[in-house]
Short mmCIF file of C-alpha atoms and ligand atoms in Angstrom, two decimals:
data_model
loop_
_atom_site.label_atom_id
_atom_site.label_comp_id
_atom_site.label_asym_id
_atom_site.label_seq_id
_atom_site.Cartn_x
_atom_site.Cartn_y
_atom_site.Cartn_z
CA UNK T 14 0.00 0.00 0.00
CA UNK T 15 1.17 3.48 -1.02
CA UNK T 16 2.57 5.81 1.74
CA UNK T 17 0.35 8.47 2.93
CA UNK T 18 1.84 12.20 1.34
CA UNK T 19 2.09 14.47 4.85
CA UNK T 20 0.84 17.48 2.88
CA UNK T 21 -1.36 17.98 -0.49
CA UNK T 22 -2.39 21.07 -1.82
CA UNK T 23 -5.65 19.99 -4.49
CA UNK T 24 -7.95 21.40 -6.54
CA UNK T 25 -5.49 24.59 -7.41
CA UNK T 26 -7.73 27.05 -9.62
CA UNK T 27 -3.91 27.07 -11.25
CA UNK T 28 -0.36 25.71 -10.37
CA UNK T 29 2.36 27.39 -11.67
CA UNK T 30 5.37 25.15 -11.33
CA UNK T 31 7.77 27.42 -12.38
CA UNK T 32 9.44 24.28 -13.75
CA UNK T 33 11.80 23.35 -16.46
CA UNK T 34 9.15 23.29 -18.51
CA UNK T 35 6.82 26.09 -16.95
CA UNK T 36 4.39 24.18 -16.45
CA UNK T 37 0.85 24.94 -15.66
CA UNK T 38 -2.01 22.84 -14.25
CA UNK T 39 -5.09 23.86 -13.94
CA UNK T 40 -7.14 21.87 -11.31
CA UNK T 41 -3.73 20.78 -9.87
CA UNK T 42 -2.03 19.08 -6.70
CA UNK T 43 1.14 18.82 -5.36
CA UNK T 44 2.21 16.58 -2.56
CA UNK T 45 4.98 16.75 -0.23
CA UNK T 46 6.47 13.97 1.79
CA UNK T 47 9.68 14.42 4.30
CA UNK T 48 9.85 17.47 3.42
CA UNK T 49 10.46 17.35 -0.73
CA UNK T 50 7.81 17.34 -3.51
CA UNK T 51 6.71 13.43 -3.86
CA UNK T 52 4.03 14.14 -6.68
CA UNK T 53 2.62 16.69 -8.90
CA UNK T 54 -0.41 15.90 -11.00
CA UNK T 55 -3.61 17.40 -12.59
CA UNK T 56 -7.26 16.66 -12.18
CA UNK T 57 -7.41 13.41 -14.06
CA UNK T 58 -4.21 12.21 -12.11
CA UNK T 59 -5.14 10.05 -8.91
CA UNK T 60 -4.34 12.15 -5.72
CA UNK T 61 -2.29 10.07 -2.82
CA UNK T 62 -3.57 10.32 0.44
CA UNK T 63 -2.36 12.60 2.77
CA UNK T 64 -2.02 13.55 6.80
CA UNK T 65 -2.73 16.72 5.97
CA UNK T 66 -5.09 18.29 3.27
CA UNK T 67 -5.15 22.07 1.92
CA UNK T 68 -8.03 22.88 -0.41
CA UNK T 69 -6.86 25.39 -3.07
CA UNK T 70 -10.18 25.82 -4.87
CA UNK T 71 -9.95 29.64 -6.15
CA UNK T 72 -6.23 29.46 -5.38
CA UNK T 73 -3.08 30.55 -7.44
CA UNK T 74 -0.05 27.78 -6.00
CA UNK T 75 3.70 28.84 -6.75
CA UNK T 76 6.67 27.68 -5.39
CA UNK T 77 8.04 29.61 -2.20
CA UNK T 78 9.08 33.18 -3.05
CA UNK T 79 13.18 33.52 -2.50
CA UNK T 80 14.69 36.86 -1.31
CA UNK T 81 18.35 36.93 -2.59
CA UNK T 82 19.14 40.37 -0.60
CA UNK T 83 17.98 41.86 2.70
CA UNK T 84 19.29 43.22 5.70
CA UNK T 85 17.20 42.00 8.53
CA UNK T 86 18.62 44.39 11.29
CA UNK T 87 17.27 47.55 9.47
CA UNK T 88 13.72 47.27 10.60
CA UNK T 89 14.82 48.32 14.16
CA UNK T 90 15.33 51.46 12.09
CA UNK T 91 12.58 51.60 10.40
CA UNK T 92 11.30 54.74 8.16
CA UNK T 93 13.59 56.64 10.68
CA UNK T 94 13.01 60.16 10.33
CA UNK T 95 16.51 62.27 9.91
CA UNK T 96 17.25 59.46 7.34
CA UNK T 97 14.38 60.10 4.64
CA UNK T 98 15.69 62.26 2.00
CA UNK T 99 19.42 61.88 1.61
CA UNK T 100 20.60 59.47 -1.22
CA UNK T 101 22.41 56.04 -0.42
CA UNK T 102 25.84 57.78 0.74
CA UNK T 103 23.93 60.47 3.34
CA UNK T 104 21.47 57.37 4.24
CA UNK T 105 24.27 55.29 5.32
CA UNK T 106 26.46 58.09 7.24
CA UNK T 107 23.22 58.92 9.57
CA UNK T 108 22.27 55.88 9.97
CA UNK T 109 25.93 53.75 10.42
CA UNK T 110 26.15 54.94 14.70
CA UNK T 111 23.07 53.92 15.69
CA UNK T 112 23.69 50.35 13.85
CA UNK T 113 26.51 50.73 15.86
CA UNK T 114 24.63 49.42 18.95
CA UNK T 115 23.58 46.61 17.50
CA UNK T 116 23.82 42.95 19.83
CA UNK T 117 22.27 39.26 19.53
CA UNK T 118 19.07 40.31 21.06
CA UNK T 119 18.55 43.34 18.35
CA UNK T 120 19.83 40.96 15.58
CA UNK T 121 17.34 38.17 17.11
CA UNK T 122 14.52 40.09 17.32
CA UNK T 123 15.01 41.66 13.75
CA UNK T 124 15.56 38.35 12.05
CA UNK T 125 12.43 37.13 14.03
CA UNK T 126 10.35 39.87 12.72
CA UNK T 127 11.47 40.35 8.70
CA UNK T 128 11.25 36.67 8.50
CA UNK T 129 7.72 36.56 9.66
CA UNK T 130 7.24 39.73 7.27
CA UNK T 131 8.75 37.64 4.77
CA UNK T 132 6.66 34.80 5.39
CA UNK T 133 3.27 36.55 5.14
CA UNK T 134 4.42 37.28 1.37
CA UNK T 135 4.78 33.67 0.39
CA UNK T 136 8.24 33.86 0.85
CA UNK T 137 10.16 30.62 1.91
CA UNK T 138 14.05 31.29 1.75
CA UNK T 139 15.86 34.75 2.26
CA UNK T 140 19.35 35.94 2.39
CA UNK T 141 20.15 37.86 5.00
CA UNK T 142 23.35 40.55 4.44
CA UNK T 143 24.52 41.76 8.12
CA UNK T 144 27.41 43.72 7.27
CA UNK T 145 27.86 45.42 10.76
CA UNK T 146 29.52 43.69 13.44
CA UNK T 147 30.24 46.39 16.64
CA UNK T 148 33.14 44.79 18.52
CA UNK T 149 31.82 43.02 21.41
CA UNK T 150 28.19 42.68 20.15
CA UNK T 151 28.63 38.82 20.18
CA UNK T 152 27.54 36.32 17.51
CA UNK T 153 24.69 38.23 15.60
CA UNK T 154 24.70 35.98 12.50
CA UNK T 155 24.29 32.95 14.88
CA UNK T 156 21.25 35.06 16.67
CA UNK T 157 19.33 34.98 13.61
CA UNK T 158 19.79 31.67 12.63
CA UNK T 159 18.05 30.76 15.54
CA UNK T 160 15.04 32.93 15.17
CA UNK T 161 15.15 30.99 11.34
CA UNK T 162 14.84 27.85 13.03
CA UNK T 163 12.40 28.86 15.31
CA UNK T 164 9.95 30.34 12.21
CA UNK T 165 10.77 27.01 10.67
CA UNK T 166 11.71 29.07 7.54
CA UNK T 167 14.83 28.36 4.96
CA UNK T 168 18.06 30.81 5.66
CA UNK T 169 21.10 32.12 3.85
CA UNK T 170 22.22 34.59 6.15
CA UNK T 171 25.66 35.78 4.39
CA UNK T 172 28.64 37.19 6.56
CA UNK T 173 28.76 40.42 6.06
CA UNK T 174 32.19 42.94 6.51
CA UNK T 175 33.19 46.11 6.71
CA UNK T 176 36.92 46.62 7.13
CA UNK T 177 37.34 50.41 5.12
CA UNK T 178 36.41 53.03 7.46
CA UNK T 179 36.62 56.95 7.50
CA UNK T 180 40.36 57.26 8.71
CA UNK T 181 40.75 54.95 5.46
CA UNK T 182 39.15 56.52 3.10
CA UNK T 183 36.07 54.35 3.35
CA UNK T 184 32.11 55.72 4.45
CA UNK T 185 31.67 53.62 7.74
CA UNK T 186 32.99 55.52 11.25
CA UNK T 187 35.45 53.18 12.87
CA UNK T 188 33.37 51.51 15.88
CA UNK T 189 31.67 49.56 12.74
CA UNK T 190 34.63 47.84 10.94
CA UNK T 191 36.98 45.32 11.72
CA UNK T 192 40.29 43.99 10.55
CA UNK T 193 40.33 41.68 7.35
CA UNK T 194 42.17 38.53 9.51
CA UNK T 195 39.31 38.97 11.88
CA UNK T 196 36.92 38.85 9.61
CA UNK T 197 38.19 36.17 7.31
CA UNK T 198 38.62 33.81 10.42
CA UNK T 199 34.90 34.89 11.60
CA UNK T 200 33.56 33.42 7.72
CA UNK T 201 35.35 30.37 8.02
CA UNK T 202 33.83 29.54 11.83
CA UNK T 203 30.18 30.31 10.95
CA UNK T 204 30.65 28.33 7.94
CA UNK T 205 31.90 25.01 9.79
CA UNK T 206 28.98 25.86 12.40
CA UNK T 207 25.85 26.64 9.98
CA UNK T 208 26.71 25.30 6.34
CA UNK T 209 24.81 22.48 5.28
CA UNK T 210 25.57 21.26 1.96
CA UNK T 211 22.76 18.75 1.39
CA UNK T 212 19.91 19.44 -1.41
CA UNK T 213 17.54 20.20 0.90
CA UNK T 214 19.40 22.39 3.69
CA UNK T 215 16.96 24.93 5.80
CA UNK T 216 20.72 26.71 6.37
CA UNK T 217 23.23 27.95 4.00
CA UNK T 218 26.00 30.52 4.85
CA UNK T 219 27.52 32.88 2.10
CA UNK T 220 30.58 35.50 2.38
CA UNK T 221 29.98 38.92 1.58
CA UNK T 222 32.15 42.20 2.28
CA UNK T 223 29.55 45.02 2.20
CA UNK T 224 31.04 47.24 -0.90
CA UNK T 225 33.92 48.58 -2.90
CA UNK T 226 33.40 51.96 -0.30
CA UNK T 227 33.18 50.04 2.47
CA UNK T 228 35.90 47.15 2.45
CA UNK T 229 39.59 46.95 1.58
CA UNK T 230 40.32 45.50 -2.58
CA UNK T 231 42.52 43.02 -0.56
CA UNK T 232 39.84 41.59 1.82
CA UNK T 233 37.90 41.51 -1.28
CA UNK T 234 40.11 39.03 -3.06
CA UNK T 235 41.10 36.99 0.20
CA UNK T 236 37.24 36.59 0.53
CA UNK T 237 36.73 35.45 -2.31
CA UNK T 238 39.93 32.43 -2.15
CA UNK T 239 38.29 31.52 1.24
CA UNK T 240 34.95 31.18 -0.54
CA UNK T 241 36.41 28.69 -3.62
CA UNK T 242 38.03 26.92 -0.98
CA UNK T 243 34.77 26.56 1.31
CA UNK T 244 32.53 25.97 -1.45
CA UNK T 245 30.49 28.66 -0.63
CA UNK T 246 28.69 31.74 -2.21
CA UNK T 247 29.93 35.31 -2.36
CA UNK T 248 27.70 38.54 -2.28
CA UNK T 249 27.96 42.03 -2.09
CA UNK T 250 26.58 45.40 -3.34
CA UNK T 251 27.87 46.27 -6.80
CA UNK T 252 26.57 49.33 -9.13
CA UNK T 253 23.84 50.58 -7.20
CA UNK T 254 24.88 54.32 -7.69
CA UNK T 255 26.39 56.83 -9.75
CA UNK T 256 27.96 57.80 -6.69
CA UNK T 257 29.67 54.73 -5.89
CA UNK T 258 31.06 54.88 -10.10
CA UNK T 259 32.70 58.25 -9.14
CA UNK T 260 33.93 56.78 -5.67
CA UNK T 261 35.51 54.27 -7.67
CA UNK T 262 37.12 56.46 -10.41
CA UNK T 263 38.22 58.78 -8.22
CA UNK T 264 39.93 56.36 -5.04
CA UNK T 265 40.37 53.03 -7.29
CA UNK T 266 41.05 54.38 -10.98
CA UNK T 267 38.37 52.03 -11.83
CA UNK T 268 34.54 51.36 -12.82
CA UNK T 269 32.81 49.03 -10.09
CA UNK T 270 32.81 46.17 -12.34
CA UNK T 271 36.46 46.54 -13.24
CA UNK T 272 36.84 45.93 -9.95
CA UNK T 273 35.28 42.94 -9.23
CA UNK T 274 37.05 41.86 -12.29
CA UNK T 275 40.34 42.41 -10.78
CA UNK T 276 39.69 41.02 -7.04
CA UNK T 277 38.48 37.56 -8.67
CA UNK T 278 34.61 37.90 -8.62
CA UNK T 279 33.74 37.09 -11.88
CA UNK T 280 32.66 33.91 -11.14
CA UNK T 281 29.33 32.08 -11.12
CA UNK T 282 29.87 31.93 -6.85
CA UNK T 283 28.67 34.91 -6.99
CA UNK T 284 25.27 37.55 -6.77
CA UNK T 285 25.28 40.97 -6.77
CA UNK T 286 22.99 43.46 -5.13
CA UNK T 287 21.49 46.11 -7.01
CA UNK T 288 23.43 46.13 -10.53
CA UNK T 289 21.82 49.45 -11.63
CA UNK T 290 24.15 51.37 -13.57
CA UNK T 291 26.72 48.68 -15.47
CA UNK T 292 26.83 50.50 -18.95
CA UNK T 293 25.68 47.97 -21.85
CA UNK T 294 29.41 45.79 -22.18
CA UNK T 295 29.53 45.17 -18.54
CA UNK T 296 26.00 44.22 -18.65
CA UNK T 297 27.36 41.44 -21.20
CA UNK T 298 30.13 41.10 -18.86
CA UNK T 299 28.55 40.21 -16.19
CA UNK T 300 26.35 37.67 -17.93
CA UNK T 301 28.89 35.84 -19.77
CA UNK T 302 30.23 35.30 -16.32
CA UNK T 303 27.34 33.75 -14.92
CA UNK T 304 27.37 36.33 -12.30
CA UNK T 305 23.97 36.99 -10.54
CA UNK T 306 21.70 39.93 -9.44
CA UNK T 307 19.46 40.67 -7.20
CA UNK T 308 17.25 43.11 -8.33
CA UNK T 309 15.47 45.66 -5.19
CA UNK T 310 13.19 47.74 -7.44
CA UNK T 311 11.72 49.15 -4.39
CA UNK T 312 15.03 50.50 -3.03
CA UNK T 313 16.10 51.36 -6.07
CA UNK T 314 13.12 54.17 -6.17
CA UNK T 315 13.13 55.10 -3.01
CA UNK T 316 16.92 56.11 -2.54
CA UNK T 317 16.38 57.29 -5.86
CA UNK T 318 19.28 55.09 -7.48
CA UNK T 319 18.02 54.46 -10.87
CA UNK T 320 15.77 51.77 -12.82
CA UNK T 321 18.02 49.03 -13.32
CA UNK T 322 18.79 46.88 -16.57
CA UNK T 323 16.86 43.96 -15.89
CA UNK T 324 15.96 42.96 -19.24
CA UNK T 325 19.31 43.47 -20.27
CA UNK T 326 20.73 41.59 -17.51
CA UNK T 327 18.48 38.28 -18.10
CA UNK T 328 19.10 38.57 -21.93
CA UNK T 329 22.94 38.01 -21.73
CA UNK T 330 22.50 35.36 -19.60
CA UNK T 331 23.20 36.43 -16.28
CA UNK T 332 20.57 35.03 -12.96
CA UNK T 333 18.47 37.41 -11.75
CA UNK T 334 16.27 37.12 -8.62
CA UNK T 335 14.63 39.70 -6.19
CA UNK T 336 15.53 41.41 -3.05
CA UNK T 337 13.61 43.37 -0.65
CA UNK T 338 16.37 45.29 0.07
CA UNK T 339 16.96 46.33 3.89
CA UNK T 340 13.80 47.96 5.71
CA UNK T 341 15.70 51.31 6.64
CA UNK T 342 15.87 51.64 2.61
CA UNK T 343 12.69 49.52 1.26
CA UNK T 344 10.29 50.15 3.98
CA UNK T 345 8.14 47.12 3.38
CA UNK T 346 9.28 43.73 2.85
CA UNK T 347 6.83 41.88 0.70
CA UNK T 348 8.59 39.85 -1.79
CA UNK T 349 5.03 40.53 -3.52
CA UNK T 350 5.36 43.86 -3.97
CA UNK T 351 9.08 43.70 -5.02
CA UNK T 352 7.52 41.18 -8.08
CA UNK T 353 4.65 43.71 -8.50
CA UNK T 354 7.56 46.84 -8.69
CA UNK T 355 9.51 44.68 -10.87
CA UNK T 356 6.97 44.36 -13.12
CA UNK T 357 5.74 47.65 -13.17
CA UNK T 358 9.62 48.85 -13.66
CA UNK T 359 10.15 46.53 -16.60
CA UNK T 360 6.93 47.87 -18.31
CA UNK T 361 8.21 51.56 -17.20
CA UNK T 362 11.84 50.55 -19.03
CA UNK T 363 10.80 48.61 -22.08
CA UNK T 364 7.41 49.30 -22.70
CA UNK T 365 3.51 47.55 -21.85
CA UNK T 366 4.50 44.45 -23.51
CA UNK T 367 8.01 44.49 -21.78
CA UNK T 368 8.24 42.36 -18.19
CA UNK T 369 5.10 39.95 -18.01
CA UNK T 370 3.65 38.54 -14.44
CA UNK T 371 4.75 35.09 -15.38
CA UNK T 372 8.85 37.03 -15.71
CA UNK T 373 8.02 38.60 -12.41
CA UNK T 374 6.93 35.29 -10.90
CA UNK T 375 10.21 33.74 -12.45
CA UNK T 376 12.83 36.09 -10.97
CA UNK T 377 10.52 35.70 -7.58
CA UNK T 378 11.85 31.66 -7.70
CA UNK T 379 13.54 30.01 -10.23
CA UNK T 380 15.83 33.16 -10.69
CA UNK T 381 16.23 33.60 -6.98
CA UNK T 382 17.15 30.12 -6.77
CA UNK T 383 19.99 30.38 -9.31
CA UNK T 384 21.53 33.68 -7.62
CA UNK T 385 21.85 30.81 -4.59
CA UNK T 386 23.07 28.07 -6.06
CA UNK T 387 19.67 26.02 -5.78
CA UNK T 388 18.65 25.22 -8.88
CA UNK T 389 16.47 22.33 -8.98
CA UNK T 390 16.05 22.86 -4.82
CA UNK T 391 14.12 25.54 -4.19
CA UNK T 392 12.08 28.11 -6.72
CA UNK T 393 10.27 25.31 -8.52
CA UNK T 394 7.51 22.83 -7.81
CA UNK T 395 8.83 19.42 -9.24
CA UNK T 396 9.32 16.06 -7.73
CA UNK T 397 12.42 16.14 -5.33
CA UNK T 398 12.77 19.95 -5.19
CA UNK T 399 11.81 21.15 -1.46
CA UNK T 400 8.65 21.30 -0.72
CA UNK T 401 7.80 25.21 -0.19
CA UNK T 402 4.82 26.64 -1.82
CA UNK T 403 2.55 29.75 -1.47
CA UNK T 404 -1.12 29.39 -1.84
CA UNK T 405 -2.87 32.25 -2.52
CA UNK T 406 -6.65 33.11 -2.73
CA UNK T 407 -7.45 35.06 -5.92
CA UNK T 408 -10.83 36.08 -4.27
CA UNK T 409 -12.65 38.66 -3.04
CA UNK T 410 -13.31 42.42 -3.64
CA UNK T 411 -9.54 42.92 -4.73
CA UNK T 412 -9.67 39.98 -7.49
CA UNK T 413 -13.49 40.58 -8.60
CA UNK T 414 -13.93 40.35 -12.81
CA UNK T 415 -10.04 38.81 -13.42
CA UNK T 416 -11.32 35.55 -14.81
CA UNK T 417 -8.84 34.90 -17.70
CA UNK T 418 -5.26 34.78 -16.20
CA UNK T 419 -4.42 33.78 -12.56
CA UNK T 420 -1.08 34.54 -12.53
CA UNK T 421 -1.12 37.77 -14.10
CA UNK T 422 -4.44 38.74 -11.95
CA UNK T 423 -1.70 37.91 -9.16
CA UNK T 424 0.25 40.17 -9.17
CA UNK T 425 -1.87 43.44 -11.41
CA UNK T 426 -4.63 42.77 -8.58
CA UNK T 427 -4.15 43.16 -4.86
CA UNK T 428 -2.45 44.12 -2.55
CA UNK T 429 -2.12 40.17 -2.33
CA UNK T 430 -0.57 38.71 0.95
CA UNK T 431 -0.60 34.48 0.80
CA UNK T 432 -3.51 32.80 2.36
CA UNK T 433 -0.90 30.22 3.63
CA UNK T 434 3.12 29.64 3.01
CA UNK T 435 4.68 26.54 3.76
CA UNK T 436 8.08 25.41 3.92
CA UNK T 437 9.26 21.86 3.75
CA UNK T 438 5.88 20.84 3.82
CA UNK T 439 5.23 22.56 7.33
CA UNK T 440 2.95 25.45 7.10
CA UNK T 441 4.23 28.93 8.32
CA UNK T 442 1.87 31.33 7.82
CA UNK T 443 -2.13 29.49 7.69
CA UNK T 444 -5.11 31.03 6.38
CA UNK T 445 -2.82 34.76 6.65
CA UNK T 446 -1.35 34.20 10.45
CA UNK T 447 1.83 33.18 11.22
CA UNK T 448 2.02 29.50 12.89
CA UNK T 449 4.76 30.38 15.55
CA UNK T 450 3.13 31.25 18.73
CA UNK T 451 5.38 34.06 19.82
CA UNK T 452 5.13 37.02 17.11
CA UNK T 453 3.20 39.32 19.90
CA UNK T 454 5.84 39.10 22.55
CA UNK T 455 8.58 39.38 20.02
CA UNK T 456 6.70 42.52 18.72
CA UNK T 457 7.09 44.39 22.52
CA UNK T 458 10.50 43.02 22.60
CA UNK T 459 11.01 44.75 19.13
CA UNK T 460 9.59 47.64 20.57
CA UNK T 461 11.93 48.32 23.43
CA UNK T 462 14.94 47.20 21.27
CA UNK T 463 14.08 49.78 18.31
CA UNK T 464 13.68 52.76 20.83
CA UNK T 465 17.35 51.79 22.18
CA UNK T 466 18.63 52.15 19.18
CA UNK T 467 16.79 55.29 18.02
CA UNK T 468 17.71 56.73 20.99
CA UNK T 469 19.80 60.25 20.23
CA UNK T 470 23.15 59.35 19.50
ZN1 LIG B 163 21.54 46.27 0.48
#
């Protein structure tokens, strides 16, 4: 007798698979067992029986939504007032000392919160970039891989660095960077204490020095040698400004993605935040490489950095997923509403028939998934990927007359949160509310931390 699924979705009004083959199904199921996809099938195909049953009737089902850049800590700072009008560079500089007080409770809490966030927008994995590390604030990157566990969500917090600081020549003040030994030997611990390497790991680690203004070219290139001979990812921030272009003419006699040519990150290891202003070789650069992006739309509009080549980007071949971008930046962190932006920015670039909800939908997983080195794992509903899905209801006042084409009345309708998100077959968010039973006292505790750090410096 055939082994009872633990979790089917049925009935979906559509499943998009997001597959190899994009496939479709309308009227379709998808089972998970141990924690991995163990059937997918329409409505003539026999359903298995299950522990656990979700009814998608009027439902859109995608795989989990993957955010490939974030920075969890900045919702402690959160649409903070003296920090709303001043590009990236003026951003940063008022907001770097009170980051400076960061510690494992703060980078706890903050993980605990944006990955609920997260969660609530059918996301399943996230990056996490924490890039400041106050001496003495303890192990912050371990912090939120507990609060990951907790939320029962996937994690690829990266280990951030900053090692360039103001006395250097670099934007950071010096109670925020640390010395490039330090922070090599750092990587290599929480990589030996977090990395798992199997196909269907909740926890991945990735290096990533925080920017060519921010870190030394040498901790640059020694990062990347410790991440060939870890087997691990590299990420930073590259071309998000024109600012950052003349920073780089003017203090390295280079473009940014000279740069990363020269300290050895033209690899397919690696994803790049941002990638807004490569000029049109670069762009081909960058994709003959392999090298990934991780496109913030939101961010990109609100520090008023530029509409990035997207298009461009996924035409020469390079990976390109989505990023909330850090809440201090991107206020919100729906990984919807990034899709939505995306889409709206592609039409805005390339014209109406430019950037389609299905493209959106694709950056939101399968391109996500190849930024992380997960193809096949995560981003896609087939047998043996992971099982993380969003179901969400296309119902309702919000989704009233679009009858033709779920997945683009998905993401033009709404504001859409999921109805339920559910990682490794374990259900995170159900029927809208998060499943972990401590989001309200984690809130208060929120509450106190974010005043301590807003306090007047
Ligand atoms: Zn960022």
């Amino acid at each position: 007798m055939e082994t009872p699924a633990d979790l089917l979705v049925h009935d979906a009004e559509l499943l998009a698979t997001v597959d190899a083959d994009r496939r479709e199904i309308a009227g379709g199921w998808v089972a998970v067992t141990g924690g991995v996809v163990s059937g997918i099938g329409g409505p003539a195909d026999p359903q298995p029986g299950a522990a656990r049953r979700i009814d998608a009737r009027g439902c859109l089902v995608t795989p989990g939504l993957v955010n490939t850049h974030h920075h969890l800590y900045q919702n402690l700072t959160r649409a903070f007032a003296p920090a709303l009008t001043g590009g990236l560079f003026d951003w940063l500089v008022t907001l770097y000392p009170l980051w400076a007080r960061l510690d494992e409770e703060a980078a706890h809490v903050s993980a605990y919160v944006g990955l609920t966030e997260l969660a609530l927008s059918g996301c399943t994995t996230s990056t996490d970039h924490l890039y400041v590390h106050p001496r003495g604030a303890g192990d912050l990157i371990s912090a939120e891989v507990a609060a990951a566990r907790e939320l029962g969500v996937r994690f690829h917090p990266t280990r951030g660095s900053m090692s360039l600081s103001v006395k250097d020549g670099g934007l950071p003040p010096d109670s925020v960077v640390q010395d490039d030994d330090e922070i090599l030997a750092d990587s290599q611990r929480l990589v030996d204490l977090h990395h798992d390497r199997s196909p269907t790991a909740m926890t991945r680690i990735a290096l990533a020095p925080c920017s060519p203004f921010s870190v030394s070219t040498g901790l640059m290139t020694r990062t990347a040698e410790l991440a060939e001979t870890l087997d691990v990812r590299l990420h930073t921030h590259l071309a998000e400004t024109q600012d950052e272009d003349a920073f780089c003419l003017e203090t390295l006699g280079r473009r940014p993605v000279d740069l990363l040519e020269d300290v050895g990150w033209m690899t397919d290891r690696v994803w790049l935040a941002h990638v807004v202003w490569p000029s049109a070789t670069e762009v081909e650069r960058l994709g003959a490489a392999r090298v990934g992006a991780a496109h913030c739309p939101s961010s990109n509009m609100i520090l008023g950095s530029g509409l990035a080549p997207v298009a461009e980007l996924r035409a020469a071949g390079a990976p390109v997923g989505l990023g909330v971008d850090g809440s201090s930046s991107a206020d919100a962190a729906s990984l919807w509403l990034e899709a939505r932006t995306a889409m709206l920015q592609g039409k805005l670039r390339h014209g109406a028939a430019a950037m389609s909800a299905r493209d959106a939908l694709e950056m939101a997983t399968r391109g996500g998934a190849a930024c992380l080195g997960r193809t096949g794992e995560i981003g896609e509903l087939s047998v043996g990927a992971c099982g993380d899905l969003a179901v969400w209801a296309l119902d309702g006042v919000r989704f009233a007359g679009a009858l033709s084409d779920p997945v683009e009345a998905w993401l033009r309708c709404g504001p859409v949160a999921a109805r339920h998100t559910v990682v490794a077959g374990r259900p995170v968010v159900e029927d809208g509310v998060p499943v972990h039973p401590g989001l309200d006292e984690q809130l208060a505790v929120h509450r106190r931390v974010s005043a301590a750090i807003q306090a007047a410096v």
